[in-house]
Amino acid sequence: MAPQKLFLEGSWQEGQGTPLTVTSPIDGSVLTTLAAASSDDVDRAVASARRAFADGRWSRLAPAARKKILMRIADRIEAEAVELAVLGVRDNGTEFNMALKAEPGSAAGTFRYYAEALDKVAGEVAPTPPDVLGLVHRAPVGVVAAIVPWNFPLMIGAWKLAPALAMGNSVILKPAESASLSLLRLAEICAECGLPDGVLNVVTGRGTETGAALAHHMDVDVMVFTGSGATGRHLLAASAQSNLKRCYLELGGKSPNIVFADAKDLDQAAKVAAMGIFRNSGQVCVAGSRLLVERSIHDHFVDQLKTHAEALRVGDPLDLNSQIGAVNSSAQLAANLRHVDQALSEGGNIVCGGQQILQKTGGTYMAPTIVTGVTRDAALFQNEVFGPVLSVTAFDSEEEAIQLANATSYGLAAGVWTADLSRAHRCIAELRTGVVHVNTYGGADMTVPLGGVGQSGNGHDKSLYALDKFVDLKSAWIQL
Ligand code: ADP
């Protein structure tokens, strides 16, 4: 593949930083290089976005005109879905079948959703006394920086881009080092569909250089981010040290999946729980990585889980027979293995997996791993792995299940398996998470928001609530 460039002001431009090598996790081959944006390049990207915002080429277009272009982008993503999915899989390693749905499939749906929404969200006339008119406008914020991770670049990129663009903002997008290719193509698609130059600039590069330059920039109004808690802290600090830009952070989790003995179909629960952690090799922010299972069914349920985990075909993500693809990078694989070692040293027992597999391919693959006997103070119970490693802990009562579920610093997602409707509602109320799945895990669509509490972050992607991040409320008070 030809060396990749930055997408600035509607054209491909060289970066001034030292280019990055893109290695495929599928077989370790070198795919291409990425341009690395220096802080000067980031300045150029922000200046271009600011100019575009200020002259109104997008921000002051009639909503119907913006809608037409966003709809066109959705159609093009859909038309190129296979190419986009393959491109993304080559650098990030997600199994193709899932990538096709979760990446271009989801991104097209997201663009369409916000295109349809943008001329249906209106301001307000306030209930004032008759001699005054109070108006509440929803004004675009201006220049948005979006820093996104490598697990689902198109899906998460679209969650940030589409609502920001729908509201009339300009955006600078910073993809992750190991998942930039499909987002670079998306930028080109946006331009081909009529998005004016400068409204979307894409700066690739290192987080600590390109990302940090965006985070510290004095002319970025809003920062939206999905990634690790450590980087989230850097972004908040950078905001405090620069212009107090608003920061919205989606920071992953250690999501509990609670299985009660009264669940209607335990085998189905085991199957869904296995996919809830092992799809995309566990590299999913809402992964159900912490199984809490009622003691009376613990051994039986773990056996069922093991059967499902061992039946999963791990392999080349571009092979349609593979159900689980590659771990994104050798660094991530090494971190996963360290988590397993630590779990063992803290008294956990490996039921299956625990090791790298398919070394001969030259790629980075890990066997689906289940660790039982994980206690509340163990690192595997408390810390996100972001790999195919399931932590299992037994509980004796509903009260204990809730206590265990809420006993980490995270609060992104949870699952509850029960046939008791009252218990399900009690759990929904008591679980300190942004989303609670009941008798299923994952799959929540665009109609509901996704966001965390606690150290899983703040702000919401998806649904109409996502628009709030990209508008300022502006009041007008008019004496009649
Ligand atoms: P992960 O651990 O999942 O890779 P990161 O938080 O490291 O998550 O990466 C998510 C995104 O944040 C990537 O685009 C990465 O380049 C970027 N990033 C990493 N470090 C920084 C930083 N110090 N400042 C700004 N962006 C960063």
Short mmCIF file of C-alpha atoms and ligand atoms in Angstrom, two decimals:
data_model
loop_
_atom_site.label_atom_id
_atom_site.label_comp_id
_atom_site.label_asym_id
_atom_site.label_seq_id
_atom_site.Cartn_x
_atom_site.Cartn_y
_atom_site.Cartn_z
CA MET A 1 0.00 0.00 0.00
CA ALA A 2 1.25 3.52 -0.82
CA PRO A 3 2.49 5.59 2.13
CA GLN A 4 -0.44 7.38 3.76
CA LYS A 5 -0.68 11.15 4.15
CA LEU A 6 -2.60 13.64 6.24
CA PHE A 7 -5.98 14.83 4.98
CA LEU A 8 -5.92 18.62 5.31
CA GLU A 9 -8.10 21.22 3.64
CA GLY A 10 -9.55 18.62 1.28
CA SER A 11 -6.24 17.22 0.00
CA TRP A 12 -3.48 14.76 0.90
CA GLN A 13 -0.48 16.43 2.50
CA GLU A 14 2.82 15.28 3.95
CA GLY A 15 3.32 15.29 7.71
CA GLN A 16 6.42 16.79 9.31
CA GLY A 17 6.85 14.09 11.98
CA THR A 18 8.69 10.79 11.55
CA PRO A 19 6.30 8.41 9.74
CA LEU A 20 4.90 5.39 11.57
CA THR A 21 5.11 1.85 10.28
CA VAL A 22 1.80 -0.02 10.04
CA THR A 23 2.20 -3.71 10.87
CA SER A 24 -0.62 -6.13 10.20
CA PRO A 25 -1.61 -8.18 13.27
CA ILE A 26 -2.79 -10.88 10.85
CA ASP A 27 0.71 -12.04 9.87
CA GLY A 28 3.18 -9.43 11.08
CA SER A 29 3.74 -8.03 7.58
CA VAL A 30 4.40 -4.33 7.01
CA LEU A 31 1.39 -2.78 5.28
CA THR A 32 2.45 0.81 4.77
CA THR A 33 3.52 3.94 6.65
CA LEU A 34 1.39 6.65 8.18
CA ALA A 35 2.26 10.32 8.10
CA ALA A 36 2.85 11.70 11.58
CA ALA A 37 1.39 15.15 12.19
CA SER A 38 3.74 17.47 14.08
CA SER A 39 2.36 20.24 16.25
CA ASP A 40 2.76 22.60 13.26
CA ASP A 41 0.67 20.22 11.17
CA VAL A 42 -1.93 20.15 13.94
CA ASP A 43 -1.92 23.97 13.94
CA ARG A 44 -2.59 23.90 10.20
CA ALA A 45 -5.45 21.41 10.68
CA VAL A 46 -7.04 23.50 13.43
CA ALA A 47 -6.63 26.73 11.45
CA SER A 48 -8.25 25.09 8.44
CA ALA A 49 -11.17 23.82 10.54
CA ARG A 50 -11.58 27.25 12.16
CA ARG A 51 -11.62 29.03 8.79
CA ALA A 52 -14.23 26.61 7.49
CA PHE A 53 -16.35 27.16 10.57
CA ALA A 54 -16.02 30.94 10.54
CA ASP A 55 -16.89 31.48 6.89
CA GLY A 56 -20.01 29.36 7.23
CA ARG A 57 -19.34 27.01 4.28
CA TRP A 58 -20.82 24.22 6.44
CA SER A 59 -21.88 25.80 9.71
CA ARG A 60 -24.30 28.18 8.01
CA LEU A 61 -25.61 25.83 5.34
CA ALA A 62 -29.35 25.18 5.53
CA PRO A 63 -29.91 22.04 7.60
CA ALA A 64 -31.54 20.34 4.60
CA ALA A 65 -28.34 20.89 2.59
CA ARG A 66 -26.17 19.40 5.34
CA LYS A 67 -28.57 16.50 5.56
CA LYS A 68 -28.23 15.72 1.87
CA ILE A 69 -24.45 15.46 2.12
CA LEU A 70 -24.49 13.32 5.28
CA MET A 71 -27.02 10.99 3.63
CA ARG A 72 -24.76 10.70 0.60
CA ILE A 73 -21.86 9.79 2.90
CA ALA A 74 -23.99 7.08 4.53
CA ASP A 75 -24.87 5.64 1.11
CA ARG A 76 -21.23 5.64 0.00
CA ILE A 77 -20.07 3.91 3.18
CA GLU A 78 -22.70 1.26 2.57
CA ALA A 79 -21.75 0.88 -1.08
CA GLU A 80 -18.08 0.45 -0.16
CA ALA A 81 -18.73 -1.62 2.95
CA VAL A 82 -16.66 -4.64 1.95
CA GLU A 83 -13.64 -2.59 0.86
CA LEU A 84 -13.79 -0.48 4.03
CA ALA A 85 -14.13 -3.51 6.28
CA VAL A 86 -11.17 -5.27 4.62
CA LEU A 87 -9.05 -2.14 4.89
CA GLY A 88 -9.84 -1.83 8.58
CA VAL A 89 -9.31 -5.51 9.34
CA ARG A 90 -5.88 -5.44 7.73
CA ASP A 91 -4.53 -3.00 10.29
CA ASN A 92 -6.68 -3.75 13.34
CA GLY A 93 -7.31 -7.52 13.13
CA THR A 94 -11.04 -7.71 13.93
CA GLU A 95 -12.78 -10.78 12.50
CA PHE A 96 -14.27 -9.76 9.14
CA ASN A 97 -17.84 -10.95 9.73
CA MET A 98 -18.14 -8.77 12.76
CA ALA A 99 -16.15 -5.88 11.26
CA LEU A 100 -18.48 -5.70 8.26
CA LYS A 101 -21.49 -5.17 10.52
CA ALA A 102 -19.86 -3.22 13.30
CA GLU A 103 -17.67 -0.97 11.19
CA PRO A 104 -19.07 0.24 7.82
CA GLY A 105 -22.49 -1.19 8.67
CA SER A 106 -22.71 0.73 11.87
CA ALA A 107 -20.99 3.86 10.52
CA ALA A 108 -23.45 4.11 7.62
CA GLY A 109 -26.34 3.78 10.07
CA THR A 110 -24.85 6.45 12.31
CA PHE A 111 -24.42 8.97 9.48
CA ARG A 112 -27.98 8.28 8.36
CA TYR A 113 -29.37 8.61 11.88
CA TYR A 114 -27.84 12.05 12.49
CA ALA A 115 -28.62 13.20 8.94
CA GLU A 116 -32.26 12.38 9.58
CA ALA A 117 -32.19 13.99 13.00
CA LEU A 118 -30.54 17.29 12.18
CA ASP A 119 -33.62 19.11 10.91
CA LYS A 120 -35.82 17.76 13.67
CA VAL A 121 -34.03 19.17 16.68
CA ALA A 122 -35.16 22.71 17.31
CA GLY A 123 -34.54 25.46 19.83
CA GLU A 124 -37.13 26.74 22.30
CA VAL A 125 -39.32 29.68 23.04
CA ALA A 126 -39.14 30.18 26.79
CA PRO A 127 -42.30 30.62 28.94
CA THR A 128 -41.63 34.32 29.61
CA PRO A 129 -43.99 37.16 30.65
CA PRO A 130 -45.81 38.61 27.59
CA ASP A 131 -43.58 41.71 27.24
CA VAL A 132 -40.43 39.61 26.72
CA LEU A 133 -39.39 36.94 24.24
CA GLY A 134 -36.92 34.35 25.51
CA LEU A 135 -35.26 32.13 22.90
CA VAL A 136 -32.96 29.19 23.40
CA HIS A 137 -30.76 28.44 20.39
CA ARG A 138 -28.66 25.35 19.91
CA ALA A 139 -25.51 26.80 18.37
CA PRO A 140 -22.64 24.70 17.01
CA VAL A 141 -19.60 24.87 19.27
CA GLY A 142 -17.05 25.48 16.50
CA VAL A 143 -13.96 23.29 16.23
CA VAL A 144 -14.20 19.73 17.56
CA ALA A 145 -11.21 17.40 18.02
CA ALA A 146 -12.02 13.68 18.06
CA ILE A 147 -9.37 11.21 19.23
CA VAL A 148 -10.44 7.63 18.62
CA PRO A 149 -9.07 4.16 19.42
CA TRP A 150 -8.16 1.14 17.33
CA ASN A 151 -10.80 -1.43 18.24
CA PHE A 152 -13.67 -0.05 16.10
CA PRO A 153 -12.28 2.96 14.24
CA LEU A 154 -15.16 3.49 11.80
CA MET A 155 -17.96 2.83 14.27
CA ILE A 156 -16.53 5.01 17.02
CA GLY A 157 -15.23 7.58 14.53
CA ALA A 158 -18.77 7.89 13.12
CA TRP A 159 -20.27 8.17 16.62
CA LYS A 160 -18.19 11.34 17.07
CA LEU A 161 -18.09 12.69 13.51
CA ALA A 162 -21.69 12.36 12.39
CA PRO A 163 -23.39 14.24 15.27
CA ALA A 164 -20.62 16.89 15.30
CA LEU A 165 -21.02 17.51 11.56
CA ALA A 166 -24.81 17.33 11.78
CA MET A 167 -24.79 20.28 14.18
CA GLY A 168 -22.59 22.34 11.83
CA ASN A 169 -19.19 21.99 13.48
CA SER A 170 -15.79 21.47 11.87
CA VAL A 171 -13.85 18.40 13.04
CA ILE A 172 -10.24 17.31 13.33
CA LEU A 173 -10.05 13.56 13.62
CA LYS A 174 -7.06 11.77 15.13
CA PRO A 175 -7.23 8.00 14.49
CA ALA A 176 -5.20 5.49 16.50
CA GLU A 177 -1.73 4.51 15.29
CA SER A 178 -2.80 0.93 14.55
CA ALA A 179 -6.19 1.68 12.96
CA SER A 180 -6.00 4.70 10.69
CA LEU A 181 -6.53 3.26 7.23
CA SER A 182 -10.32 3.03 7.10
CA LEU A 183 -10.73 6.51 8.62
CA LEU A 184 -8.40 8.02 6.02
CA ARG A 185 -10.61 6.50 3.33
CA LEU A 186 -13.69 7.82 5.14
CA ALA A 187 -12.27 11.36 4.95
CA GLU A 188 -11.88 10.97 1.21
CA ILE A 189 -15.44 9.63 0.91
CA CYS A 190 -16.73 12.65 2.83
CA ALA A 191 -14.96 15.00 0.41
CA GLU A 192 -16.23 13.08 -2.63
CA CYS A 193 -19.76 13.36 -1.26
CA GLY A 194 -19.52 17.14 -1.08
CA LEU A 195 -18.36 17.90 2.46
CA PRO A 196 -16.58 21.25 1.97
CA ASP A 197 -12.78 21.40 2.35
CA GLY A 198 -11.52 22.01 5.87
CA VAL A 199 -14.73 20.84 7.58
CA LEU A 200 -13.07 17.48 8.25
CA ASN A 201 -9.29 17.19 8.62
CA VAL A 202 -7.61 13.91 9.57
CA VAL A 203 -4.27 14.01 11.36
CA THR A 204 -2.58 10.65 11.85
CA GLY A 205 0.37 10.17 14.17
CA ARG A 206 1.44 9.27 17.67
CA GLY A 207 -0.85 9.90 20.61
CA THR A 208 1.83 11.57 22.66
CA GLU A 209 2.72 13.93 19.80
CA THR A 210 -0.23 14.51 17.45
CA GLY A 211 -2.92 13.72 20.02
CA ALA A 212 -1.24 15.79 22.70
CA ALA A 213 -0.90 18.78 20.33
CA LEU A 214 -4.66 18.66 19.73
CA ALA A 215 -5.39 18.28 23.43
CA HIS A 216 -3.27 21.33 24.30
CA HIS A 217 -4.50 23.44 21.40
CA MET A 218 -5.87 26.86 22.29
CA ASP A 219 -8.36 26.91 19.41
CA VAL A 220 -10.11 23.57 19.85
CA ASP A 221 -13.50 24.10 21.52
CA VAL A 222 -14.51 20.53 22.34
CA MET A 223 -12.51 17.32 22.71
CA VAL A 224 -14.29 13.98 22.30
CA PHE A 225 -12.36 10.84 23.09
CA THR A 226 -12.67 7.08 23.37
CA GLY A 227 -9.70 5.18 24.79
CA SER A 228 -7.84 4.41 27.97
CA GLY A 229 -8.30 6.07 31.34
CA ALA A 230 -4.63 7.05 31.38
CA THR A 231 -5.03 9.04 28.17
CA GLY A 232 -8.32 10.48 29.41
CA ARG A 233 -6.47 11.93 32.40
CA HIS A 234 -3.89 13.50 30.04
CA LEU A 235 -6.69 15.10 28.06
CA LEU A 236 -8.34 16.63 31.12
CA ALA A 237 -4.98 17.94 32.33
CA ALA A 238 -4.25 19.36 28.86
CA SER A 239 -7.62 21.09 28.85
CA ALA A 240 -6.87 22.63 32.27
CA GLN A 241 -3.43 23.75 31.07
CA SER A 242 -4.74 25.27 27.83
CA ASN A 243 -8.12 26.79 27.04
CA LEU A 244 -10.48 24.76 29.28
CA LYS A 245 -11.96 23.02 26.24
CA ARG A 246 -14.88 20.76 27.09
CA CYS A 247 -13.73 17.11 27.28
CA TYR A 248 -15.99 14.10 26.84
CA LEU A 249 -14.34 10.80 27.70
CA GLU A 250 -15.42 7.22 27.03
CA LEU A 251 -12.89 5.13 28.95
CA GLY A 252 -13.73 1.47 28.92
CA GLY A 253 -14.69 -0.72 31.83
CA LYS A 254 -14.63 -3.97 33.73
CA SER A 255 -18.22 -4.81 33.03
CA PRO A 256 -19.98 -7.37 35.21
CA ASN A 257 -22.16 -10.00 33.56
CA ILE A 258 -24.33 -11.48 36.35
CA VAL A 259 -25.89 -14.91 35.89
CA PHE A 260 -28.53 -15.93 38.43
CA ALA A 261 -29.53 -19.56 38.88
CA ASP A 262 -33.09 -18.69 37.85
CA ALA A 263 -32.06 -17.61 34.32
CA LYS A 264 -34.39 -19.17 31.76
CA ASP A 265 -31.84 -20.62 29.37
CA LEU A 266 -28.42 -21.12 30.93
CA ASP A 267 -26.88 -22.55 27.79
CA GLN A 268 -27.95 -19.50 25.80
CA ALA A 269 -26.58 -17.32 28.63
CA ALA A 270 -23.24 -19.14 28.41
CA LYS A 271 -23.09 -18.77 24.64
CA VAL A 272 -23.86 -15.04 24.75
CA ALA A 273 -21.52 -14.50 27.71
CA ALA A 274 -18.70 -16.13 25.73
CA MET A 275 -19.26 -13.87 22.73
CA GLY A 276 -19.77 -10.92 25.11
CA ILE A 277 -16.12 -11.21 26.12
CA PHE A 278 -14.36 -12.99 23.25
CA ARG A 279 -15.62 -11.15 20.12
CA ASN A 280 -12.94 -8.91 18.66
CA SER A 281 -10.53 -10.74 21.02
CA GLY A 282 -12.06 -8.90 23.99
CA GLN A 283 -11.05 -5.52 22.56
CA VAL A 284 -14.45 -4.00 23.18
CA CYS A 285 -15.06 -1.24 25.71
CA VAL A 286 -18.35 -2.79 26.88
CA ALA A 287 -16.94 -6.36 26.92
CA GLY A 288 -18.57 -8.45 29.64
CA SER A 289 -15.17 -9.21 31.12
CA ARG A 290 -16.23 -10.02 34.70
CA LEU A 291 -18.63 -12.94 35.03
CA LEU A 292 -20.45 -13.14 38.36
CA VAL A 293 -22.28 -16.43 38.65
CA GLU A 294 -24.53 -17.81 41.39
CA ARG A 295 -22.61 -20.46 43.31
CA SER A 296 -25.27 -23.19 42.91
CA ILE A 297 -24.76 -23.21 39.11
CA HIS A 298 -21.12 -22.10 39.03
CA ASP A 299 -19.45 -25.37 38.02
CA HIS A 300 -22.07 -26.34 35.49
CA PHE A 301 -22.09 -22.85 33.94
CA VAL A 302 -18.29 -22.67 33.72
CA ASP A 303 -18.32 -26.06 31.93
CA GLN A 304 -20.81 -24.70 29.39
CA LEU A 305 -18.73 -21.56 28.93
CA LYS A 306 -15.60 -23.60 28.43
CA THR A 307 -17.33 -25.66 25.74
CA HIS A 308 -18.36 -22.51 23.88
CA ALA A 309 -14.97 -20.83 24.32
CA GLU A 310 -13.04 -23.85 23.08
CA ALA A 311 -15.33 -24.21 20.06
CA LEU A 312 -14.58 -20.68 18.85
CA ARG A 313 -12.41 -20.69 15.74
CA VAL A 314 -9.60 -18.18 16.19
CA GLY A 315 -7.62 -17.31 13.07
CA ASP A 316 -6.97 -15.04 10.11
CA PRO A 317 -9.68 -12.37 10.47
CA LEU A 318 -10.09 -12.19 6.68
CA ASP A 319 -10.97 -15.90 6.56
CA LEU A 320 -14.77 -16.08 6.76
CA ASN A 321 -14.51 -19.24 8.86
CA SER A 322 -12.76 -17.40 11.68
CA GLN A 323 -15.03 -16.37 14.51
CA ILE A 324 -12.32 -14.49 16.40
CA GLY A 325 -9.51 -12.56 14.73
CA ALA A 326 -6.16 -11.22 15.88
CA VAL A 327 -5.13 -9.24 18.92
CA ASN A 328 -4.38 -5.74 17.65
CA SER A 329 -0.65 -5.60 18.38
CA SER A 330 2.18 -7.51 19.98
CA ALA A 331 2.23 -4.94 22.80
CA GLN A 332 -1.44 -5.65 23.55
CA LEU A 333 -0.85 -9.40 23.39
CA ALA A 334 2.06 -9.13 25.82
CA ALA A 335 -0.11 -7.07 28.19
CA ASN A 336 -2.90 -9.69 28.00
CA LEU A 337 -0.45 -12.46 28.93
CA ARG A 338 0.88 -10.40 31.85
CA HIS A 339 -2.69 -10.01 33.16
CA VAL A 340 -3.13 -13.80 33.02
CA ASP A 341 0.16 -14.41 34.87
CA GLN A 342 -0.82 -11.98 37.57
CA ALA A 343 -4.27 -13.58 37.92
CA LEU A 344 -2.60 -16.95 38.49
CA SER A 345 -0.23 -15.50 41.06
CA GLU A 346 -3.26 -14.09 42.88
CA GLY A 347 -5.00 -17.48 43.19
CA GLY A 348 -7.00 -17.68 39.95
CA ASN A 349 -7.36 -20.99 38.04
CA ILE A 350 -7.17 -21.22 34.28
CA VAL A 351 -10.09 -23.16 32.83
CA CYS A 352 -9.02 -22.73 29.22
CA GLY A 353 -6.69 -20.62 27.08
CA GLY A 354 -4.09 -18.43 28.74
CA GLN A 355 -1.60 -18.49 25.89
CA GLN A 356 -0.64 -17.08 22.51
CA ILE A 357 -1.60 -19.34 19.62
CA LEU A 358 -0.94 -19.61 15.87
CA GLN A 359 2.60 -18.25 16.24
CA LYS A 360 3.52 -19.75 12.87
CA THR A 361 1.33 -17.19 11.09
CA GLY A 362 3.57 -14.38 12.34
CA GLY A 363 0.39 -12.69 13.65
CA THR A 364 -0.81 -11.97 17.19
CA TYR A 365 -3.53 -14.39 18.31
CA MET A 366 -4.62 -15.44 21.77
CA ALA A 367 -6.78 -18.35 22.87
CA PRO A 368 -10.07 -17.40 24.57
CA THR A 369 -9.19 -17.52 28.25
CA ILE A 370 -11.34 -18.20 31.32
CA VAL A 371 -10.01 -17.70 34.84
CA THR A 372 -12.10 -18.82 37.83
CA GLY A 373 -11.72 -18.12 41.54
CA VAL A 374 -11.00 -14.44 40.99
CA THR A 375 -11.42 -12.55 44.25
CA ARG A 376 -12.66 -9.01 44.64
CA ASP A 377 -9.22 -7.58 45.41
CA ALA A 378 -7.44 -9.38 42.53
CA ALA A 379 -6.09 -7.27 39.69
CA LEU A 380 -8.10 -9.29 37.15
CA PHE A 381 -11.30 -8.37 39.00
CA GLN A 382 -10.43 -4.67 39.16
CA ASN A 383 -8.51 -3.81 35.98
CA GLU A 384 -9.52 -3.76 32.34
CA VAL A 385 -7.46 -6.22 30.22
CA PHE A 386 -8.86 -5.31 26.79
CA GLY A 387 -8.13 -8.85 25.69
CA PRO A 388 -9.91 -12.26 25.49
CA VAL A 389 -9.70 -12.94 29.21
CA LEU A 390 -12.81 -13.64 31.28
CA SER A 391 -12.66 -13.29 35.06
CA VAL A 392 -15.15 -15.51 36.96
CA THR A 393 -16.34 -15.03 40.55
CA ALA A 394 -19.09 -16.90 42.41
CA PHE A 395 -21.76 -15.18 44.56
CA ASP A 396 -24.38 -16.41 47.02
CA SER A 397 -27.13 -13.78 46.98
CA GLU A 398 -28.55 -10.96 44.89
CA GLU A 399 -27.19 -8.47 47.40
CA GLU A 400 -23.69 -9.88 47.11
CA ALA A 401 -23.93 -9.93 43.31
CA ILE A 402 -24.76 -6.22 43.23
CA GLN A 403 -22.00 -5.40 45.72
CA LEU A 404 -19.44 -7.31 43.65
CA ALA A 405 -20.70 -5.77 40.42
CA ASN A 406 -20.28 -2.25 41.82
CA ALA A 407 -16.91 -2.94 43.46
CA THR A 408 -14.64 -1.48 40.76
CA SER A 409 -13.84 2.09 39.78
CA TYR A 410 -15.52 1.59 36.39
CA GLY A 411 -19.17 1.89 35.41
CA LEU A 412 -19.74 1.32 31.71
CA ALA A 413 -21.91 -1.75 31.08
CA ALA A 414 -23.47 -4.70 32.91
CA GLY A 415 -25.49 -7.79 32.10
CA VAL A 416 -28.14 -9.56 34.18
CA TRP A 417 -29.53 -13.02 33.42
CA THR A 418 -32.71 -13.83 35.35
CA ALA A 419 -36.29 -14.93 34.73
CA ASP A 420 -37.48 -12.79 37.65
CA LEU A 421 -38.77 -9.46 36.33
CA SER A 422 -38.67 -7.77 39.72
CA ARG A 423 -35.07 -8.86 40.25
CA ALA A 424 -34.16 -7.54 36.79
CA HIS A 425 -35.58 -4.12 37.66
CA ARG A 426 -33.88 -4.08 41.06
CA CYS A 427 -30.58 -4.79 39.31
CA ILE A 428 -31.15 -2.08 36.71
CA ALA A 429 -31.72 0.38 39.55
CA GLU A 430 -28.77 -0.75 41.68
CA LEU A 431 -26.04 -1.32 39.10
CA ARG A 432 -23.78 1.72 38.79
CA THR A 433 -23.26 1.56 35.02
CA GLY A 434 -24.30 3.46 31.90
CA VAL A 435 -26.05 0.49 30.32
CA VAL A 436 -27.58 -2.68 31.77
CA HIS A 437 -28.32 -5.58 29.41
CA VAL A 438 -31.01 -8.00 30.58
CA ASN A 439 -31.08 -11.57 29.25
CA THR A 440 -28.72 -10.57 26.47
CA TYR A 441 -25.33 -8.92 26.22
CA GLY A 442 -24.31 -6.15 23.79
CA GLY A 443 -26.11 -5.18 20.62
CA ALA A 444 -27.72 -1.94 21.87
CA ASP A 445 -28.41 0.11 18.73
CA MET A 446 -28.36 3.84 17.89
CA THR A 447 -31.65 4.56 19.66
CA VAL A 448 -30.11 4.42 23.16
CA PRO A 449 -27.14 6.39 24.52
CA LEU A 450 -23.81 4.83 25.47
CA GLY A 451 -21.74 6.43 28.19
CA GLY A 452 -20.13 5.56 31.47
CA VAL A 453 -20.21 6.64 35.08
CA GLY A 454 -17.31 6.64 37.54
CA GLN A 455 -13.95 6.16 35.85
CA SER A 456 -15.61 4.91 32.68
CA GLY A 457 -16.00 8.56 31.70
CA ASN A 458 -18.68 11.10 30.94
CA GLY A 459 -20.86 12.19 28.04
CA HIS A 460 -22.75 9.96 25.64
CA ASP A 461 -22.32 8.54 22.17
CA LYS A 462 -25.34 7.44 20.08
CA SER A 463 -28.99 8.59 20.24
CA LEU A 464 -30.12 12.23 20.17
CA TYR A 465 -28.29 12.83 23.47
CA ALA A 466 -24.96 12.67 21.60
CA LEU A 467 -25.88 15.96 19.92
CA ASP A 468 -25.58 17.78 23.26
CA LYS A 469 -21.79 17.52 23.17
CA PHE A 470 -21.65 19.48 19.95
CA VAL A 471 -23.90 22.44 20.72
CA ASP A 472 -23.77 25.44 22.97
CA LEU A 473 -27.05 26.64 24.41
CA LYS A 474 -27.37 30.31 23.60
CA SER A 475 -30.21 32.36 25.07
CA ALA A 476 -31.70 35.52 23.65
CA TRP A 477 -33.77 37.82 25.91
CA ILE A 478 -35.79 40.25 23.83
CA GLN A 479 -37.79 43.14 25.30
CA LEU A 480 -40.95 43.55 23.22
P1 ADP B 1 -5.49 2.19 23.99
O1 ADP B 1 -4.78 1.86 25.27
O2 ADP B 1 -6.81 1.56 23.80
O3 ADP B 1 -4.59 2.18 22.78
P2 ADP B 1 -5.13 4.96 24.15
O4 ADP B 1 -5.83 5.83 25.11
O5 ADP B 1 -3.66 4.77 24.32
O6 ADP B 1 -5.93 3.65 24.17
O7 ADP B 1 -5.36 5.42 22.66
C1 ADP B 1 -6.58 5.96 22.19
C2 ADP B 1 -6.26 7.15 21.31
O8 ADP B 1 -5.62 8.14 22.11
C3 ADP B 1 -5.29 6.86 20.17
O9 ADP B 1 -5.72 7.60 19.02
C4 ADP B 1 -3.97 7.39 20.69
O10 ADP B 1 -3.10 7.78 19.65
C5 ADP B 1 -4.43 8.58 21.49
N1 ADP B 1 -3.49 8.99 22.55
C6 ADP B 1 -2.65 8.21 23.28
N2 ADP B 1 -1.94 8.95 24.17
C7 ADP B 1 -2.33 10.24 24.00
C8 ADP B 1 -1.98 11.49 24.63
N3 ADP B 1 -1.07 11.57 25.59
N4 ADP B 1 -2.63 12.61 24.22
C9 ADP B 1 -3.58 12.56 23.26
N5 ADP B 1 -3.93 11.42 22.62
C10 ADP B 1 -3.33 10.28 22.98
#
